[in-house]
Coordinates of C-alpha atoms in Angstrom, one line a residue:
M19 CA 132.6 163.7 129.4
S20 CA 129.5 165.6 129.8
K21 CA 127.4 167.0 126.9
K22 CA 127.2 170.6 126.2
I23 CA 124.5 171.8 124.3
I24 CA 123.3 175.6 122.6
V25 CA 120.2 177.2 122.1
L26 CA 120.4 179.4 119.0
G27 CA 117.5 182.4 119.3
G28 CA 117.4 181.0 123.4
T29 CA 115.8 184.2 123.7
G30 CA 112.7 183.5 121.8
E31 CA 109.5 182.0 122.5
S32 CA 110.6 178.3 121.6
G33 CA 113.7 179.3 122.9
R34 CA 113.7 179.9 126.6
R35 CA 111.1 177.6 127.0
I36 CA 113.4 174.9 125.2
I37 CA 116.1 176.0 127.8
H38 CA 113.7 176.0 130.9
L39 CA 112.4 172.1 130.2
L40 CA 115.7 171.5 129.4
S41 CA 117.4 173.2 133.0
A42 CA 114.0 171.6 135.5
R43 CA 114.3 168.6 133.6
H44 CA 118.3 168.0 133.3
P45 CA 119.7 170.1 136.6
D46 CA 122.8 169.2 135.9
L47 CA 122.8 169.2 132.2
K48 CA 126.2 172.0 130.4
L49 CA 123.1 174.1 129.1
S50 CA 123.9 178.1 127.5
C51 CA 121.6 180.9 125.6
A52 CA 122.8 181.8 122.5
A53 CA 120.7 185.1 121.4
R54 CA 122.4 188.0 119.1
R55 CA 121.4 190.6 122.5
T56 CA 121.5 189.9 126.2
P57 CA 118.6 188.9 127.7
K58 CA 116.1 190.6 130.0
A59 CA 116.2 189.3 134.0
G60 CA 113.6 185.7 134.0
V61 CA 113.7 185.1 130.4
I62 CA 116.0 182.6 131.3
P63 CA 117.1 180.9 134.3
D64 CA 119.8 182.7 136.2
H65 CA 122.0 180.0 136.3
I66 CA 122.4 179.3 132.3
E67 CA 126.1 180.4 131.0
Y68 CA 124.3 184.2 128.3
V69 CA 126.7 183.5 124.8
A70 CA 126.3 186.6 122.5
F71 CA 125.9 184.7 118.8
D72 CA 125.6 186.7 115.4
I73 CA 124.7 184.1 112.5
N74 CA 126.6 186.7 110.3
D75 CA 129.8 186.7 111.9
Q76 CA 130.8 183.7 110.1
A77 CA 134.0 183.2 112.1
K78 CA 132.9 183.8 115.5
S79 CA 130.1 181.3 114.8
I80 CA 131.9 178.8 114.4
E81 CA 134.4 179.0 117.4
T82 CA 131.7 179.8 119.5
L83 CA 129.6 176.0 118.0
Q84 CA 132.9 174.4 118.4
Q85 CA 132.9 173.9 122.0
F86 CA 129.6 172.4 122.0
N87 CA 128.5 169.2 121.2
L88 CA 124.8 170.0 120.3
A89 CA 123.0 173.4 118.9
V90 CA 118.9 173.4 119.4
I91 CA 118.2 175.7 116.3
A92 CA 115.2 177.7 117.4
L93 CA 116.4 180.9 115.5
G94 CA 113.6 182.7 113.5
P95 CA 112.3 183.7 111.2
M96 CA 113.1 180.3 109.4
D97 CA 112.6 180.8 106.0
K98 CA 115.2 183.5 106.5
F99 CA 118.2 181.7 108.1
A100 CA 117.0 178.4 106.5
M101 CA 120.0 176.3 106.8
Q102 CA 122.5 178.8 107.5
A103 CA 122.9 177.6 111.1
H104 CA 122.9 173.9 110.3
Q105 CA 125.6 175.0 107.3
L106 CA 127.6 176.5 110.4
C107 CA 127.1 173.6 112.6
L108 CA 128.5 171.1 109.7
S109 CA 131.7 173.3 109.8
A110 CA 132.0 173.1 113.7
N111 CA 131.3 170.0 113.3
I112 CA 128.9 169.4 116.0
D113 CA 124.9 167.8 115.9
A114 CA 121.9 170.0 115.6
V115 CA 118.0 169.5 116.4
D116 CA 116.1 172.2 115.0
I117 CA 112.2 173.4 115.4
N118 CA 111.5 174.1 111.8
D119 CA 107.9 175.0 110.5
S120 CA 109.3 176.2 106.7
L121 CA 108.9 174.3 103.6
H122 CA 111.1 176.9 101.7
A123 CA 113.8 176.1 104.8
A124 CA 113.1 172.0 104.5
E125 CA 114.3 172.1 101.4
Q126 CA 117.1 173.8 102.0
V127 CA 118.2 171.8 104.9
L128 CA 118.2 168.8 103.4
T129 CA 120.4 169.6 100.6
L130 CA 122.8 169.3 103.0
N131 CA 122.5 165.9 103.4
T132 CA 125.1 164.2 101.7
E133 CA 127.7 167.2 103.4
A134 CA 126.4 165.6 106.8
K135 CA 126.5 161.7 106.1
S136 CA 130.2 162.4 104.9
K137 CA 131.6 164.2 108.4
Q138 CA 128.8 161.7 110.6
R139 CA 126.8 163.9 111.3
L140 CA 122.9 164.1 112.5
L141 CA 121.3 167.4 111.1
L142 CA 117.6 166.1 113.3
T143 CA 114.4 168.6 111.3
G144 CA 111.3 169.7 112.5
M145 CA 111.2 168.4 115.4
G146 CA 108.8 171.1 116.7
F147 CA 104.7 171.3 117.0
S148 CA 104.2 170.7 112.9
P149 CA 106.2 169.5 112.5
G150 CA 107.3 167.0 114.5
I151 CA 104.6 165.8 116.8
S152 CA 102.1 165.8 114.1
T153 CA 104.8 163.9 112.1
L154 CA 104.6 161.4 114.8
L155 CA 101.1 160.9 114.8
L156 CA 100.9 161.0 111.1
T157 CA 104.1 157.6 111.1
E158 CA 101.7 156.4 113.7
L159 CA 98.3 155.9 111.5
A160 CA 100.8 155.1 108.8
H161 CA 102.7 152.1 110.5
K162 CA 98.9 150.7 110.7
K163 CA 97.8 151.2 107.2
A164 CA 95.4 153.1 109.1
S165 CA 94.4 154.4 105.0
A166 CA 94.2 151.9 102.4
K167 CA 95.5 154.6 100.2
G168 CA 97.7 156.6 102.2
H169 CA 95.4 159.1 102.2
Y170 CA 96.0 161.6 105.2
Q171 CA 94.8 164.9 106.8
C172 CA 96.3 167.0 109.6
R173 CA 94.1 169.8 111.7
L174 CA 95.6 172.3 113.5
Y175 CA 93.8 174.5 116.0
M176 CA 95.9 177.6 118.1
G177 CA 94.1 179.7 120.8
A178 CA 94.4 183.5 120.5
A179 CA 95.6 183.5 124.3
Y180 CA 99.4 183.3 124.2
G181 CA 99.8 186.3 121.7
G182 CA 102.8 184.9 119.8
G183 CA 106.5 185.7 119.1
E184 CA 107.8 188.1 117.5
T185 CA 108.7 186.2 114.0
S186 CA 106.0 183.9 113.8
P187 CA 104.0 186.1 111.6
Q188 CA 106.3 186.2 109.3
A189 CA 105.7 182.6 109.1
I190 CA 101.6 182.8 109.6
L191 CA 102.1 185.7 106.6
A192 CA 104.8 183.4 104.4
S193 CA 101.9 180.5 104.7
F194 CA 99.3 182.9 102.4
T195 CA 99.5 182.3 99.0
N196 CA 97.3 181.6 95.9
Q197 CA 100.1 178.4 95.1
L198 CA 100.4 175.6 97.6
T199 CA 103.2 173.1 97.1
C200 CA 101.3 169.4 98.4
W201 CA 101.7 165.6 98.8
R202 CA 99.7 164.1 96.4
G203 CA 100.0 160.9 94.6
G204 CA 103.0 159.9 96.5
A205 CA 104.8 163.0 94.5
R206 CA 105.5 166.7 95.0
Q207 CA 103.0 168.9 93.4
Q208 CA 101.8 172.5 92.6
V209 CA 98.1 172.7 93.1
N210 CA 96.1 176.2 93.0
T211 CA 95.8 176.8 97.5
P212 CA 91.9 175.1 97.8
W213 CA 90.6 178.0 99.8
Q214 CA 87.1 177.1 99.7
D215 CA 86.8 173.2 99.0
E216 CA 84.8 170.2 100.3
Q217 CA 87.5 170.5 103.2
H218 CA 87.6 174.5 104.3
Q219 CA 86.1 173.7 108.0
F220 CA 87.2 171.8 110.5
A221 CA 84.7 170.6 113.2
F222 CA 87.5 170.9 116.5
P223 CA 86.4 170.1 119.9
A224 CA 84.4 172.8 122.3
L225 CA 84.3 175.4 119.2
K226 CA 80.8 176.3 118.8
K227 CA 80.3 175.9 114.8
P228 CA 82.8 174.5 112.8
A229 CA 86.3 176.8 111.8
D230 CA 87.4 177.9 109.0
L231 CA 91.1 176.2 107.8
I232 CA 93.7 178.2 105.8
P233 CA 96.2 175.1 104.3
F234 CA 99.4 175.3 103.8
A235 CA 102.3 173.8 102.4
T236 CA 104.1 171.4 105.2
P237 CA 107.6 170.5 105.9
E238 CA 106.8 167.0 105.8
V239 CA 106.3 167.4 101.8
A240 CA 110.5 167.8 102.0
G241 CA 110.7 165.1 104.2
L242 CA 108.8 162.1 101.9
S243 CA 110.0 162.9 98.8
C244 CA 113.6 161.5 100.2
E245 CA 114.5 158.6 98.7
D246 CA 115.3 157.8 103.1
V247 CA 111.5 157.9 104.3
A248 CA 111.0 155.0 106.7
E249 CA 109.9 151.4 104.7
D250 CA 107.0 151.0 107.0
L251 CA 105.6 154.1 105.6
D252 CA 102.8 155.4 102.7
I253 CA 101.8 158.2 102.4
K254 CA 100.9 159.4 99.5
H255 CA 98.5 161.6 100.3
L256 CA 98.6 164.7 103.2
D257 CA 96.6 167.7 103.3
S258 CA 97.5 169.8 106.1
R259 CA 95.5 173.2 107.0
Y260 CA 95.4 175.5 110.6
H261 CA 92.8 177.7 111.7
I262 CA 94.0 180.6 114.1
Q263 CA 91.5 182.4 116.9
H264 CA 90.2 185.2 115.3
L265 CA 92.5 184.8 112.2
T266 CA 90.4 184.3 109.2
L267 CA 90.4 182.9 106.2
G268 CA 88.9 186.0 103.9
F269 CA 91.8 187.9 105.1
A270 CA 94.5 185.1 104.2
K271 CA 92.8 184.9 100.9
F272 CA 93.4 188.4 100.6
M273 CA 97.1 188.8 101.6
S274 CA 97.6 185.8 99.1
K275 CA 97.0 188.1 96.4
Y276 CA 100.1 190.6 96.7
R277 CA 103.7 189.4 97.0
L278 CA 105.0 191.9 100.0
G279 CA 108.8 193.6 100.1
E280 CA 111.0 193.3 103.0
R281 CA 109.8 196.2 103.9
K282 CA 106.0 195.4 104.1
N283 CA 106.3 192.5 105.2
A284 CA 107.7 194.1 108.1
F285 CA 105.0 196.7 108.7
F286 CA 102.1 193.3 108.9
S287 CA 104.4 191.4 110.7
N288 CA 105.0 193.9 113.3
M289 CA 101.4 194.9 113.3
F290 CA 100.6 190.7 113.1
F291 CA 102.4 190.9 116.4
N292 CA 101.0 194.3 118.2
N293 CA 97.5 192.7 117.3
G294 CA 98.1 189.2 118.9
Q295 CA 99.5 191.1 122.5
K296 CA 96.0 192.9 122.8
L297 CA 94.6 189.3 121.7
K298 CA 95.5 187.6 123.9
T299 CA 93.7 189.8 126.9
K300 CA 90.4 189.7 125.8
K301 CA 88.0 187.4 127.6
D302 CA 87.6 185.1 125.0
S303 CA 90.9 184.9 123.4
D304 CA 91.5 180.8 124.0
P305 CA 94.1 178.8 126.0
D306 CA 93.3 176.1 124.2
T307 CA 95.8 173.7 121.6
C308 CA 94.3 170.8 119.4
L309 CA 96.5 168.8 116.5
W310 CA 93.7 165.9 114.6
V311 CA 95.4 163.5 112.2
Y312 CA 93.4 161.2 110.5
P313 CA 93.4 159.4 107.2
D314 CA 90.9 158.7 104.5
N315 CA 88.5 162.5 105.4
A316 CA 87.7 159.9 108.8
P317 CA 88.4 162.1 111.6
Q318 CA 86.7 159.5 114.2
S319 CA 89.8 157.2 112.6
G320 CA 92.5 159.3 113.6
L321 CA 94.4 160.7 116.4
I322 CA 93.9 163.7 118.5
L323 CA 95.8 165.8 120.9
H324 CA 93.7 168.6 123.0
G325 CA 94.4 170.4 125.7
V326 CA 95.3 174.1 127.8
V327 CA 98.6 174.4 126.2
S328 CA 100.6 176.7 123.1
S329 CA 101.9 175.6 120.5
Y330 CA 105.0 176.9 121.6
E331 CA 105.2 174.8 124.6
L332 CA 104.4 171.5 122.3
T333 CA 107.2 172.7 119.4
A334 CA 109.8 173.2 123.0
K335 CA 108.5 170.0 124.7
M336 CA 108.9 167.8 121.2
A337 CA 112.8 169.7 120.8
C338 CA 113.6 169.1 124.6
V339 CA 112.1 164.9 123.0
A340 CA 114.8 165.0 120.6
V341 CA 117.7 166.2 122.7
E342 CA 116.9 163.9 125.8
C343 CA 116.9 161.0 122.8
W344 CA 119.9 162.2 122.2
L345 CA 121.3 162.4 125.2
N346 CA 120.7 158.7 125.4
N347 CA 122.1 157.4 121.9
A348 CA 118.6 157.0 120.5
F349 CA 120.0 158.0 116.7
S350 CA 123.5 156.1 117.5
T351 CA 123.4 155.2 113.9
S352 CA 122.2 157.8 112.2
Y353 CA 123.5 160.1 110.3
G354 CA 122.7 162.8 108.3
V355 CA 119.6 165.5 107.5
T356 CA 116.8 163.4 109.5
A357 CA 112.9 164.0 109.9
V358 CA 110.3 162.6 111.6
E359 CA 109.6 160.5 108.6
H360 CA 112.8 159.2 107.8
L361 CA 113.3 157.4 111.3
P362 CA 112.6 153.7 111.7
Y363 CA 109.9 152.9 114.1
D364 CA 111.3 151.6 117.2
T365 CA 113.1 155.3 117.2
R366 CA 109.8 156.6 116.6
Q367 CA 108.5 155.0 119.5
V368 CA 111.0 156.1 121.6
L369 CA 110.1 159.7 121.2
L370 CA 106.3 158.9 121.5
Q371 CA 106.7 157.5 124.9
T372 CA 109.6 160.8 125.9
L373 CA 107.4 163.1 125.0
A374 CA 104.6 161.1 127.1
L375 CA 107.0 161.7 129.8
Y376 CA 106.3 165.5 129.5
G377 CA 103.3 165.2 129.8
V378 CA 102.3 165.0 125.5
T379 CA 100.3 161.7 124.8
A380 CA 97.6 162.1 122.0
K381 CA 94.0 159.3 121.9
P382 CA 92.3 157.3 119.5
A383 CA 89.3 160.2 118.1
N384 CA 86.8 157.9 119.6
E385 CA 83.9 159.3 121.8
Q386 CA 85.2 159.3 125.3
N387 CA 88.0 161.6 124.6
I388 CA 86.4 163.9 122.0
H389 CA 84.2 164.3 125.1
Q390 CA 87.4 164.6 127.1
A391 CA 88.9 167.3 124.3
D392 CA 85.2 169.4 124.4
Q393 CA 83.8 169.2 128.3
Q394 CA 87.0 168.6 129.8
F395 CA 89.3 170.3 129.0
G396 CA 91.6 168.0 127.1
W397 CA 94.5 166.2 128.7
V398 CA 97.5 168.7 128.0
D399 CA 99.1 170.9 129.9
S400 CA 101.6 173.7 129.8
V401 CA 104.3 172.3 132.1
S402 CA 107.3 171.4 133.3
S403 CA 109.4 169.5 135.9
D404 CA 108.8 172.4 138.4
I405 CA 105.4 172.6 141.2
N406 CA 105.6 175.8 140.1
S407 CA 104.6 175.4 137.1
L408 CA 101.2 173.1 137.5
R409 CA 98.5 175.2 136.4
N410 CA 96.7 177.0 139.6
L411 CA 99.2 175.9 142.1
G412 CA 97.3 176.7 146.0
L413 CA 94.0 178.6 143.7
N414 CA 90.8 177.3 143.9
W415 CA 87.5 178.6 142.6
Y416 CA 87.5 181.7 144.8
T417 CA 91.1 182.7 144.6
V418 CA 92.1 182.0 140.3
T419 CA 92.1 185.1 138.4
K420 CA 90.4 184.3 135.4
Q421 CA 89.1 180.9 134.3
H422 CA 89.2 179.4 131.2
P423 CA 86.3 181.2 128.8
K424 CA 84.5 178.5 127.9
M425 CA 84.0 177.8 131.3
A426 CA 81.3 179.7 131.6
K427 CA 79.2 178.2 128.1
R428 CA 79.8 175.4 129.1
Q429 CA 78.4 175.1 132.8
Q430 CA 74.8 176.7 131.0
E431 CA 74.8 174.3 127.8
Y432 CA 75.6 171.7 130.4
L433 CA 72.2 172.8 132.6
Y434 CA 69.8 173.0 129.9
K435 CA 70.8 169.6 128.8
S436 CA 70.3 168.0 132.0
Q437 CA 68.1 165.0 133.8
I438 CA 66.8 167.7 135.8
W439 CA 66.2 170.8 133.4
H440 CA 64.0 168.3 131.3
A441 CA 62.2 166.6 134.5
L442 CA 61.5 170.3 135.6
K443 CA 60.4 170.9 132.0
A444 CA 58.3 168.0 131.8
A445 CA 56.3 168.6 135.4
T446 CA 55.0 172.2 134.7
N447 CA 53.6 174.5 131.9
T448 CA 54.7 177.7 130.2
F449 CA 53.1 179.7 133.7
S450 CA 54.1 177.4 136.5
F451 CA 57.7 177.5 135.1
T452 CA 57.6 181.1 134.8
R453 CA 57.0 181.0 138.8
F454 CA 58.8 178.8 139.1
V455 CA 61.7 180.5 138.1
I456 CA 60.6 183.9 139.4
S457 CA 60.7 181.7 142.7
T458 CA 63.7 180.5 142.4
L459 CA 65.1 183.8 141.8
L460 CA 63.4 185.2 144.8
A461 CA 64.6 182.7 147.1
W462 CA 68.0 183.0 145.9
Q463 CA 68.0 187.0 147.4
R464 CA 65.6 185.8 150.5
D465 CA 69.1 183.2 151.1
G466 CA 72.0 185.3 150.7
K467 CA 70.5 188.1 153.3
R468 CA 69.8 184.7 155.7
L469 CA 74.0 184.2 155.6
Q470 CA 74.7 187.7 156.0
H471 CA 76.4 186.5 159.2
W472 CA 78.9 184.3 157.4
R473 CA 79.9 187.4 155.9
D474 CA 80.3 189.1 158.6
K475 CA 82.7 186.9 159.9
H476 CA 85.1 187.3 157.9
P477 CA 85.6 190.7 157.2
G478 CA 89.1 192.1 155.4
E479 CA 91.2 190.0 153.3
Y480 CA 88.5 187.4 152.9
S481 CA 84.9 189.8 152.8
E482 CA 84.7 189.7 148.6
I483 CA 85.8 185.7 148.3
W484 CA 82.4 184.8 151.0
Q485 CA 80.6 187.6 148.8
S486 CA 81.5 185.0 146.0
I487 CA 80.7 181.6 149.0
T488 CA 77.3 183.6 149.7
R489 CA 75.8 183.8 146.6
D490 CA 76.9 180.7 145.4
M491 CA 75.5 178.6 148.0
S492 CA 71.7 180.9 148.3
M493 CA 72.4 180.1 144.9
F494 CA 72.6 176.3 144.7
T495 CA 69.5 176.3 148.1
S496 CA 67.5 178.3 145.7
G497 CA 67.1 176.6 143.2
Y498 CA 67.2 172.4 144.5
A499 CA 64.7 173.6 147.5
N500 CA 61.9 174.5 144.6
A501 CA 62.9 171.7 142.6
R502 CA 62.3 169.7 145.4
K503 CA 58.6 171.0 145.6
V504 CA 58.0 170.3 142.3
L505 CA 59.7 167.2 142.1
G506 CA 59.6 165.7 144.9
K507 CA 62.8 165.3 147.5
E508 CA 64.1 161.8 145.9
Q509 CA 63.6 163.1 142.3
A510 CA 65.2 166.2 143.2
Y511 CA 68.0 164.9 144.8
R512 CA 69.0 162.2 143.0
L513 CA 69.5 164.7 139.4
Y514 CA 70.6 168.0 141.2
R515 CA 73.3 165.5 142.9
E516 CA 73.9 164.4 138.9
M517 CA 74.2 167.7 138.1
F518 CA 76.0 168.9 141.3
L519 CA 79.0 166.8 140.4
A520 CA 79.1 167.0 136.7
T521 CA 79.7 170.5 136.5
G522 CA 81.6 170.3 139.5
K523 CA 83.6 167.8 137.3
M524 CA 83.5 169.9 134.7
E525 CA 85.1 173.0 136.8
M526 CA 87.9 170.3 138.2
R527 CA 89.5 169.5 135.1
W528 CA 90.7 173.1 134.6
L529 CA 91.4 174.0 137.7
W530 CA 94.0 171.6 138.3
P531 CA 96.7 170.1 135.8
N532 CA 96.1 166.5 134.5
P533 CA 97.0 163.3 135.3
E534 CA 100.0 163.7 132.5
S535 CA 101.4 166.0 133.6
F536 CA 103.2 164.7 136.3
N537 CA 104.5 162.2 134.2
M538 CA 107.6 165.3 134.0
F539 CA 108.2 164.3 137.9
A540 CA 110.7 161.8 139.1
Q541 CA 108.9 161.7 142.0
K542 CA 105.5 162.1 140.7
E543 CA 103.1 160.8 144.4
D544 CA 104.9 163.4 145.8
A545 CA 104.5 166.0 143.5
I546 CA 100.5 165.5 143.5
L547 CA 100.6 165.0 147.2
E548 CA 102.9 168.6 147.2
Y549 CA 99.7 169.8 145.1
W550 CA 96.6 168.4 146.6
L551 CA 97.9 169.8 150.2
T552 CA 98.7 173.5 148.7
W553 CA 95.2 173.7 147.3
L554 CA 94.1 172.4 150.6
R555 CA 95.1 174.4 152.6
N556 CA 95.0 177.0 150.8
Y557 CA 91.2 176.6 150.3
A558 CA 91.1 175.9 154.6
K559 CA 92.0 179.4 155.2
L560 CA 89.7 180.5 153.9
G561 CA 87.5 179.6 156.9
L562 CA 85.7 176.5 154.6
F563 CA 86.7 173.8 157.2
T564 CA 89.3 172.6 159.8
L565 CA 92.3 171.1 158.1
K566 CA 94.0 168.9 160.4
E567 CA 97.4 166.8 159.1
S568 CA 99.7 163.6 160.1
I569 CA 102.3 161.9 159.0
N570 CA 102.9 158.7 159.4
G571 CA 106.0 157.8 158.3
S572 CA 107.6 158.4 155.2
Q573 CA 105.0 156.3 152.7
A574 CA 101.6 157.7 154.0
I575 CA 100.1 161.0 155.2
T576 CA 96.0 161.3 157.0
I577 CA 94.2 164.4 156.0
S578 CA 91.2 165.3 158.6
I579 CA 88.6 167.6 157.1
T580 CA 86.5 169.0 159.9
D581 CA 83.4 171.9 161.0
C582 CA 83.0 172.4 157.1
A583 CA 81.4 175.6 156.1
Y584 CA 79.7 174.2 153.5
A585 CA 78.0 171.8 155.0
A586 CA 76.6 174.3 157.7
M587 CA 75.2 176.5 155.2
F588 CA 73.5 173.7 153.7
K589 CA 71.3 173.1 156.7
E590 CA 71.0 176.5 158.0
L591 CA 69.3 176.9 154.6
G592 CA 67.0 174.0 154.6
C593 CA 68.6 171.2 152.8
P594 CA 70.8 169.0 155.0
E595 CA 71.2 165.9 152.3
L596 CA 73.0 168.3 150.3
V597 CA 75.9 168.2 153.0
N598 CA 78.8 165.8 151.5
M599 CA 78.0 167.2 147.8
V600 CA 81.3 169.4 147.8
R601 CA 83.4 166.4 149.1
E602 CA 82.0 163.6 146.8
M603 CA 83.0 166.5 143.9
E604 CA 86.4 166.4 145.6
Q605 CA 86.8 162.9 146.2
E606 CA 86.6 162.7 142.4
A607 CA 88.6 165.2 141.2
L608 CA 91.3 163.9 143.7
T609 CA 91.1 160.4 142.4
F610 CA 91.6 161.4 138.9
L611 CA 94.4 163.5 139.9
A612 CA 96.5 160.7 141.1
S613 CA 94.9 158.6 138.4
Q614 CA 98.4 157.8 136.5
S615 CA 100.5 156.8 139.7
N616 CA 101.2 154.8 142.8
L617 CA 98.8 156.9 145.0
D618 CA 96.3 154.3 147.3
I619 CA 93.8 156.8 148.2
T620 CA 91.5 156.2 150.8
W621 CA 88.4 158.6 151.2
N622 CA 85.8 158.3 153.9
I623 CA 83.3 160.4 153.6
K624 CA 81.3 160.8 157.7
S625 CA 78.4 163.3 158.9
D626 CA 78.2 166.9 157.7
G627 CA 80.9 167.5 155.1
A628 CA 83.9 165.9 157.2
A629 CA 86.3 163.7 156.0
D630 CA 89.3 161.7 156.7
I631 CA 91.8 161.2 154.2
T632 CA 94.7 158.3 153.7
L633 CA 97.2 158.4 150.7
N634 CA 100.1 156.2 150.4
K635 CA 102.7 155.2 148.0
A636 CA 101.1 152.4 147.0
K637 CA 99.5 150.7 143.5
K638 CA 95.7 150.9 144.2
L639 CA 93.2 153.4 144.5
Q640 CA 90.1 153.2 146.0
A641 CA 87.4 155.7 147.6
V642 CA 85.1 154.5 150.6
S643 CA 82.1 156.6 151.4

């Protein structure tokens, strides 16, 4: 008999994501969406059943829940509903998974532990971003005794690009308090909120300066207070703080002085929500999310998770992981109210492994991984097993609507740190370097005019795109040609190529999804091929090259690229040595895209920007140039 699952609050920010992820990954799953109001068109998939659900109608709610085996509780705000939905699930004699992020609610839910055990029911609590994923990272470190004293810190960063859900501001407002319930010395303690102590700032990747942190009372405090904490964990101290872009520490501290009544709380919550919707359209609104858990005030000894993904998406993925593990009987011996910190090590490993299948992995906070988070936009994407959910599907640098807001600044910073910049500065004085810059700007204008006939070839639909293409090409050649005069051809080519490929790598890391994203697909090699070929075909439509495809059986495809416009323009502007650099950049990007798959890639770069590429579904990656 197949299991039936109902998502309570299925039209909210997290609930609808849970439904989309589960239905995409498990199309045969009997899944229903419960909410007070009928969802608008497009909020949930058409094939998902909508169930009217009023949590305050106890009898009707129990009758509805009795038709299911599992409820996913994504209602909000959790401070308000607390254990209400959990009690209904117990009355209906079904299991439940919640995404609770409130300490107040966690304390109430845990009071149901005895009843849940007596009924042999499982209530999984705190299965979201934090707690949930954060707790998995915390328990990984604690299992390995990363801190001899049992001291750990959790730091969260959330960009403003996603705006937030209607109930999220209530959770944020609830976190502003002058008294904080913390886990200190292996026990609950009430402390004055440490607004500006020695840890009130933290250096997250990709930020210009350390961010101010808001301390909060994490639900893990309630879980760690229980007798059921896993035997392998020794956590004596947990300090959790967050930063939300555009939300200042000063405002949080100011609001903590006031006890808001229901009407004022509703007013400020509505104001927060509306401001969030406006902020997400700002040019600098950040789409990144970062989670960093570490021991003993030593971030470099911790685990980090970073990517272009919302905290709502991460919450939804953790909830789906809990559901999937429930479906696979990973909790078959567990009853009662259970959080991550109560699960045995082997079960936590299953959660981590399943989370990786959803494209979510944490990495050691070493220099290499921090660099990837800082310069290459991390490794976690907002993606499901639907090919259309992949970032920038079919788009390229000339058709994508909005770049990452940090891209231009990062490229500028890289230029000033590059070897070619330092070589040019070393080879010139102030006067001659100024002359070099002026000469380059004049050459840029001159080369742009020389490429007018390329723009004339592409009127109409692609006219504006070719304005951008020729502007970029004239910029590349004017800078390089002048550098060649100053440094000589050999050194200029070597250093310019290094800079071009490095900045191109940075661009492609954001444009294309991360390799981990394809873990969501049952046939990841097919998904990678479809994504890459869609990009390639749309790129060829712009007139930048001629594309030929040939399929060799079911296991291989061969691509031929000829008539490269980039190469022709480089030659026309007197820089023939640059003709293959774009193909080199694409080669590195494809090899990286497929780096966690079984695709065997042979990339043969020929003259004038031409290339033959063969992709086989094998267990080897190679690149020939």
